[in-house]
Amino acid sequence: DLYIIISGMGDGSRSRSPRKGSRSRSRSRSRSRSEDDEKRKPSDYGVDSMKITDDDAAFILGKGGKTKDKIARVSEAEIELFERDLVLELRGSKRQRRRAKKYCEGVMAQRTGPVSVTEDYDDGDLTMLLVPQEAVGFVTGRAGNFLRTIEEEWTTLMFFCEVDKGSGRGKDFEKLAIFGDVKGRRGAELKVLSAVETKVQGYFSKIRDEVIPRDKGKGDGTWGTDTMTFKDDELSYALGKQ
């Protein structure tokens, strides 16, 4: 079967277009932006620091600072790397700092081998997806480029990992950890499953009942996923050109 999967919140809210004259008002808003930023800081805003090694610093920073910026976007924390002192400074709410620390540790752990993911890794920000072994290389892409593209598109952090012993799945599958908000995780998950389907046809149908209800009711309580089944000759019209 061919599926179109639609995920999102259940509200019907619409964004409003700016009214005429809004340009002049925006100037006054910009003057008070710094004041507004201070007011927006959560009550548990704070600063944590992590001492790291020189090799870890290079891994956290990434090419052109992209990895550090990615972790900051996904965790919604402010991250500053003091290369001379080899100190990472994490600013934000308690949850933002906790997630930023977890993501940094996960990225640094990849330098020496597979990341070990335990139950306490899930802070309401984690989707674990089983990827068939024969599709792992395709999903990863050359030098990890495919995963990095998905991360960029859906504001997520993704890596293959080791899991708690006793999963019973053997080495036929690899576990892919996807970190981010509920919308980003679902988008990244479906993008990966679409890639897997090109290598292992019928895989989605086998795990459909596990994937579709995942995270139901999250967010504002209305998050959910619907599916539509298409025939071969209908799919091209649904997808459009390219």
Short mmCIF file of C-alpha atoms in Angstrom, two decimals:
data_model
loop_
_atom_site.label_atom_id
_atom_site.label_comp_id
_atom_site.label_asym_id
_atom_site.label_seq_id
_atom_site.Cartn_x
_atom_site.Cartn_y
_atom_site.Cartn_z
CA ASP A 1 0.00 0.00 0.00
CA LEU A 2 1.00 3.62 -0.58
CA TYR A 3 0.39 5.97 2.31
CA ILE A 4 0.22 9.72 2.75
CA ILE A 5 0.82 10.51 6.44
CA ILE A 6 -0.45 13.76 7.95
CA SER A 7 0.64 14.79 11.44
CA GLY A 8 -0.12 17.94 13.41
CA MET A 9 -2.15 19.69 16.05
CA GLY A 10 -5.92 19.60 15.94
CA ASP A 11 -6.62 23.32 16.27
CA GLY A 12 -7.81 25.42 13.35
CA SER A 13 -5.88 28.54 14.21
CA ARG A 14 -4.73 30.79 11.40
CA SER A 15 -1.89 33.24 11.33
CA ARG A 16 -2.94 36.85 10.86
CA SER A 17 -1.50 39.03 8.15
CA PRO A 18 0.05 42.28 9.32
CA ARG A 19 -2.21 45.30 8.94
CA LYS A 20 -1.32 48.48 7.16
CA GLY A 21 0.85 50.76 9.22
CA SER A 22 2.51 47.92 11.04
CA ARG A 23 5.93 49.01 9.78
CA SER A 24 6.00 52.15 11.92
CA ARG A 25 4.91 50.22 14.98
CA SER A 26 7.63 47.61 14.42
CA ARG A 27 10.30 50.27 14.98
CA SER A 28 9.05 51.00 18.44
CA ARG A 29 8.89 47.30 19.14
CA SER A 30 12.53 46.84 18.15
CA ARG A 31 13.62 49.47 20.68
CA SER A 32 12.16 47.47 23.53
CA ARG A 33 13.30 44.07 22.24
CA SER A 34 16.11 43.73 24.78
CA GLU A 35 13.68 44.57 27.57
CA ASP A 36 11.22 42.01 26.24
CA ASP A 37 13.98 39.37 26.10
CA GLU A 38 14.68 39.90 29.78
CA LYS A 39 10.98 39.56 30.59
CA ARG A 40 10.73 36.35 28.53
CA LYS A 41 13.48 34.58 30.48
CA PRO A 42 11.94 31.70 32.44
CA SER A 43 11.90 31.85 36.22
CA ASP A 44 14.39 28.97 36.39
CA TYR A 45 16.84 30.58 33.93
CA GLY A 46 20.40 29.79 34.87
CA VAL A 47 23.88 28.93 33.67
CA ASP A 48 25.65 25.55 33.75
CA SER A 49 29.19 24.80 32.65
CA MET A 50 30.93 21.68 31.37
CA LYS A 51 34.68 21.05 31.34
CA ILE A 52 35.67 19.30 28.11
CA THR A 53 38.80 18.14 26.30
CA ASP A 54 40.38 19.71 23.25
CA ASP A 55 39.16 16.83 21.05
CA ASP A 56 35.64 17.16 22.47
CA ALA A 57 35.68 20.89 21.75
CA ALA A 58 36.38 20.25 18.07
CA PHE A 59 33.54 17.71 17.94
CA ILE A 60 31.06 20.01 19.70
CA LEU A 61 31.95 22.98 17.53
CA GLY A 62 31.75 21.12 14.23
CA LYS A 63 32.62 22.56 10.84
CA GLY A 64 32.05 26.29 10.96
CA GLY A 65 30.33 25.96 14.35
CA LYS A 66 27.39 24.09 12.78
CA THR A 67 27.19 21.33 15.40
CA LYS A 68 27.13 23.76 18.32
CA ASP A 69 24.46 25.85 16.60
CA LYS A 70 22.40 22.72 15.89
CA ILE A 71 22.50 21.63 19.54
CA ALA A 72 21.47 25.13 20.60
CA ARG A 73 18.50 25.13 18.21
CA VAL A 74 17.24 21.70 19.24
CA SER A 75 17.67 22.28 22.98
CA GLU A 76 16.56 25.96 22.76
CA ALA A 77 19.47 26.81 25.05
CA GLU A 78 22.26 29.33 24.56
CA ILE A 79 25.61 27.58 24.18
CA GLU A 80 28.99 29.27 24.41
CA LEU A 81 32.28 27.46 23.89
CA PHE A 82 35.35 29.00 25.49
CA GLU A 83 38.06 27.25 23.52
CA ARG A 84 40.95 28.66 25.51
CA ASP A 85 39.58 27.36 28.82
CA LEU A 86 37.89 24.30 27.26
CA VAL A 87 34.61 25.13 28.96
CA LEU A 88 31.08 24.86 27.60
CA GLU A 89 28.58 27.32 29.06
CA LEU A 90 24.88 26.43 28.80
CA ARG A 91 22.23 29.09 29.46
CA GLY A 92 18.47 28.68 29.65
CA SER A 93 15.72 27.13 31.72
CA LYS A 94 16.46 24.03 33.74
CA ARG A 95 14.97 21.81 31.03
CA GLN A 96 16.81 23.61 28.23
CA ARG A 97 20.13 23.29 30.08
CA ARG A 98 19.48 19.63 30.88
CA ARG A 99 18.74 18.84 27.25
CA ALA A 100 21.71 20.84 25.97
CA LYS A 101 24.02 18.94 28.34
CA LYS A 102 22.54 15.61 27.23
CA TYR A 103 22.93 16.47 23.53
CA CYS A 104 26.51 17.65 24.03
CA GLU A 105 27.38 14.44 25.87
CA GLY A 106 25.78 12.39 23.07
CA VAL A 107 27.75 14.20 20.38
CA MET A 108 31.03 13.85 22.30
CA ALA A 109 30.39 10.13 22.92
CA GLN A 110 30.22 9.51 19.16
CA ARG A 111 33.92 10.37 18.95
CA THR A 112 34.89 7.14 20.72
CA GLY A 113 32.13 4.77 19.59
CA PRO A 114 28.38 4.14 19.66
CA VAL A 115 26.39 6.20 22.14
CA SER A 116 24.75 4.22 24.94
CA VAL A 117 21.15 5.40 25.39
CA THR A 118 19.36 4.52 28.63
CA GLU A 119 15.79 5.17 29.82
CA ASP A 120 16.75 8.41 31.57
CA TYR A 121 17.74 9.87 28.19
CA ASP A 122 14.07 10.43 27.39
CA ASP A 123 13.07 13.87 28.58
CA GLY A 124 9.94 14.01 26.44
CA ASP A 125 12.19 14.78 23.49
CA LEU A 126 13.20 11.36 22.18
CA THR A 127 11.93 8.98 19.49
CA MET A 128 13.70 5.64 19.10
CA LEU A 129 13.34 4.04 15.69
CA LEU A 130 14.45 0.56 14.61
CA VAL A 131 16.21 0.68 11.23
CA PRO A 132 16.83 -2.60 9.37
CA GLN A 133 20.54 -3.34 9.13
CA GLU A 134 20.48 -3.44 5.31
CA ALA A 135 19.14 0.13 5.19
CA VAL A 136 21.45 1.72 7.79
CA GLY A 137 24.10 2.80 5.30
CA PHE A 138 21.50 4.29 2.96
CA VAL A 139 19.81 6.19 5.80
CA THR A 140 23.13 7.48 7.09
CA GLY A 141 24.35 8.62 3.70
CA ARG A 142 27.90 9.38 2.65
CA ALA A 143 29.77 10.76 5.70
CA GLY A 144 26.41 11.07 7.45
CA ASN A 145 25.13 13.63 4.95
CA PHE A 146 21.59 12.25 4.70
CA LEU A 147 21.05 12.34 8.47
CA ARG A 148 22.53 15.85 8.63
CA THR A 149 20.10 17.00 5.92
CA ILE A 150 17.14 15.64 7.88
CA GLU A 151 18.42 17.29 11.07
CA GLU A 152 18.61 20.62 9.28
CA GLU A 153 15.15 20.31 7.77
CA TRP A 154 13.37 19.25 10.97
CA THR A 155 15.53 20.89 13.68
CA THR A 156 16.47 17.58 15.24
CA LEU A 157 19.56 15.78 16.52
CA MET A 158 19.99 12.19 15.30
CA PHE A 159 22.48 9.38 15.79
CA PHE A 160 22.61 5.59 15.83
CA CYS A 161 23.18 4.20 19.29
CA GLU A 162 23.52 1.23 21.57
CA VAL A 163 20.56 0.50 23.79
CA ASP A 164 19.96 -1.25 27.07
CA LYS A 165 20.76 -4.95 26.82
CA GLY A 166 17.85 -7.32 26.52
CA SER A 167 16.06 -5.69 23.60
CA GLY A 168 16.00 -9.08 21.92
CA ARG A 169 16.25 -7.72 18.38
CA GLY A 170 19.79 -8.95 17.71
CA LYS A 171 21.81 -7.23 15.02
CA ASP A 172 19.11 -7.30 12.37
CA PHE A 173 18.26 -3.73 13.37
CA GLU A 174 20.05 -0.61 14.53
CA LYS A 175 18.43 1.89 16.90
CA LEU A 176 18.24 5.48 15.68
CA ALA A 177 17.77 8.14 18.34
CA ILE A 178 15.88 11.26 17.20
CA PHE A 179 15.85 14.24 19.57
CA GLY A 180 13.69 17.34 19.17
CA ASP A 181 10.14 18.60 19.59
CA VAL A 182 7.20 16.39 18.66
CA LYS A 183 6.71 17.89 15.18
CA GLY A 184 10.40 17.72 14.30
CA ARG A 185 10.77 14.15 15.54
CA ARG A 186 7.76 12.97 13.56
CA GLY A 187 8.96 14.68 10.37
CA ALA A 188 12.45 13.20 10.74
CA GLU A 189 11.06 9.76 11.59
CA LEU A 190 8.86 9.68 8.48
CA LYS A 191 11.70 10.90 6.27
CA VAL A 192 13.89 8.05 7.54
CA LEU A 193 11.10 5.51 7.08
CA SER A 194 10.58 6.72 3.52
CA ALA A 195 14.27 6.10 2.83
CA VAL A 196 14.11 2.68 4.50
CA GLU A 197 11.15 1.73 2.33
CA THR A 198 13.25 2.11 -0.82
CA LYS A 199 15.63 -0.55 0.51
CA VAL A 200 13.24 -2.75 2.50
CA GLN A 201 9.85 -2.62 0.83
CA GLY A 202 6.92 -3.32 3.13
CA TYR A 203 8.81 -2.37 6.30
CA PHE A 204 6.48 0.52 7.15
CA SER A 205 3.42 -1.74 6.91
CA LYS A 206 5.01 -4.05 9.50
CA ILE A 207 5.55 -1.28 12.07
CA ARG A 208 2.64 0.98 11.07
CA ASP A 209 0.63 0.29 14.23
CA GLU A 210 3.64 1.28 16.33
CA VAL A 211 4.48 4.44 14.40
CA ILE A 212 1.08 6.06 13.76
CA PRO A 213 -0.13 6.44 17.40
CA ARG A 214 3.29 7.54 18.66
CA ASP A 215 3.12 10.76 20.75
CA LYS A 216 -0.66 10.98 20.36
CA GLY A 217 -2.04 13.76 22.54
CA LYS A 218 1.34 15.45 23.02
CA GLY A 219 1.88 19.19 22.70
CA ASP A 220 -1.38 20.97 23.45
CA GLY A 221 -3.18 17.65 23.73
CA THR A 222 -4.40 17.54 20.14
CA TRP A 223 -1.33 16.13 18.37
CA GLY A 224 -2.08 13.15 16.20
CA THR A 225 -1.45 11.43 12.88
CA ASP A 226 -3.86 10.50 10.08
CA THR A 227 -3.15 8.40 7.01
CA MET A 228 -4.57 8.21 3.51
CA THR A 229 -4.12 5.18 1.27
CA PHE A 230 -3.43 5.80 -2.44
CA LYS A 231 -3.32 3.61 -5.49
CA ASP A 232 -0.31 3.75 -7.81
CA ASP A 233 -2.03 5.92 -10.39
CA GLU A 234 -3.26 8.37 -7.73
CA LEU A 235 0.08 8.92 -6.00
CA SER A 236 1.64 11.00 -8.79
CA TYR A 237 -1.25 13.45 -8.63
CA ALA A 238 -1.01 13.67 -4.84
CA LEU A 239 2.75 14.32 -4.86
CA GLY A 240 2.78 16.68 -7.85
CA LYS A 241 5.74 17.32 -10.12
CA GLN A 242 9.07 16.14 -8.62
#
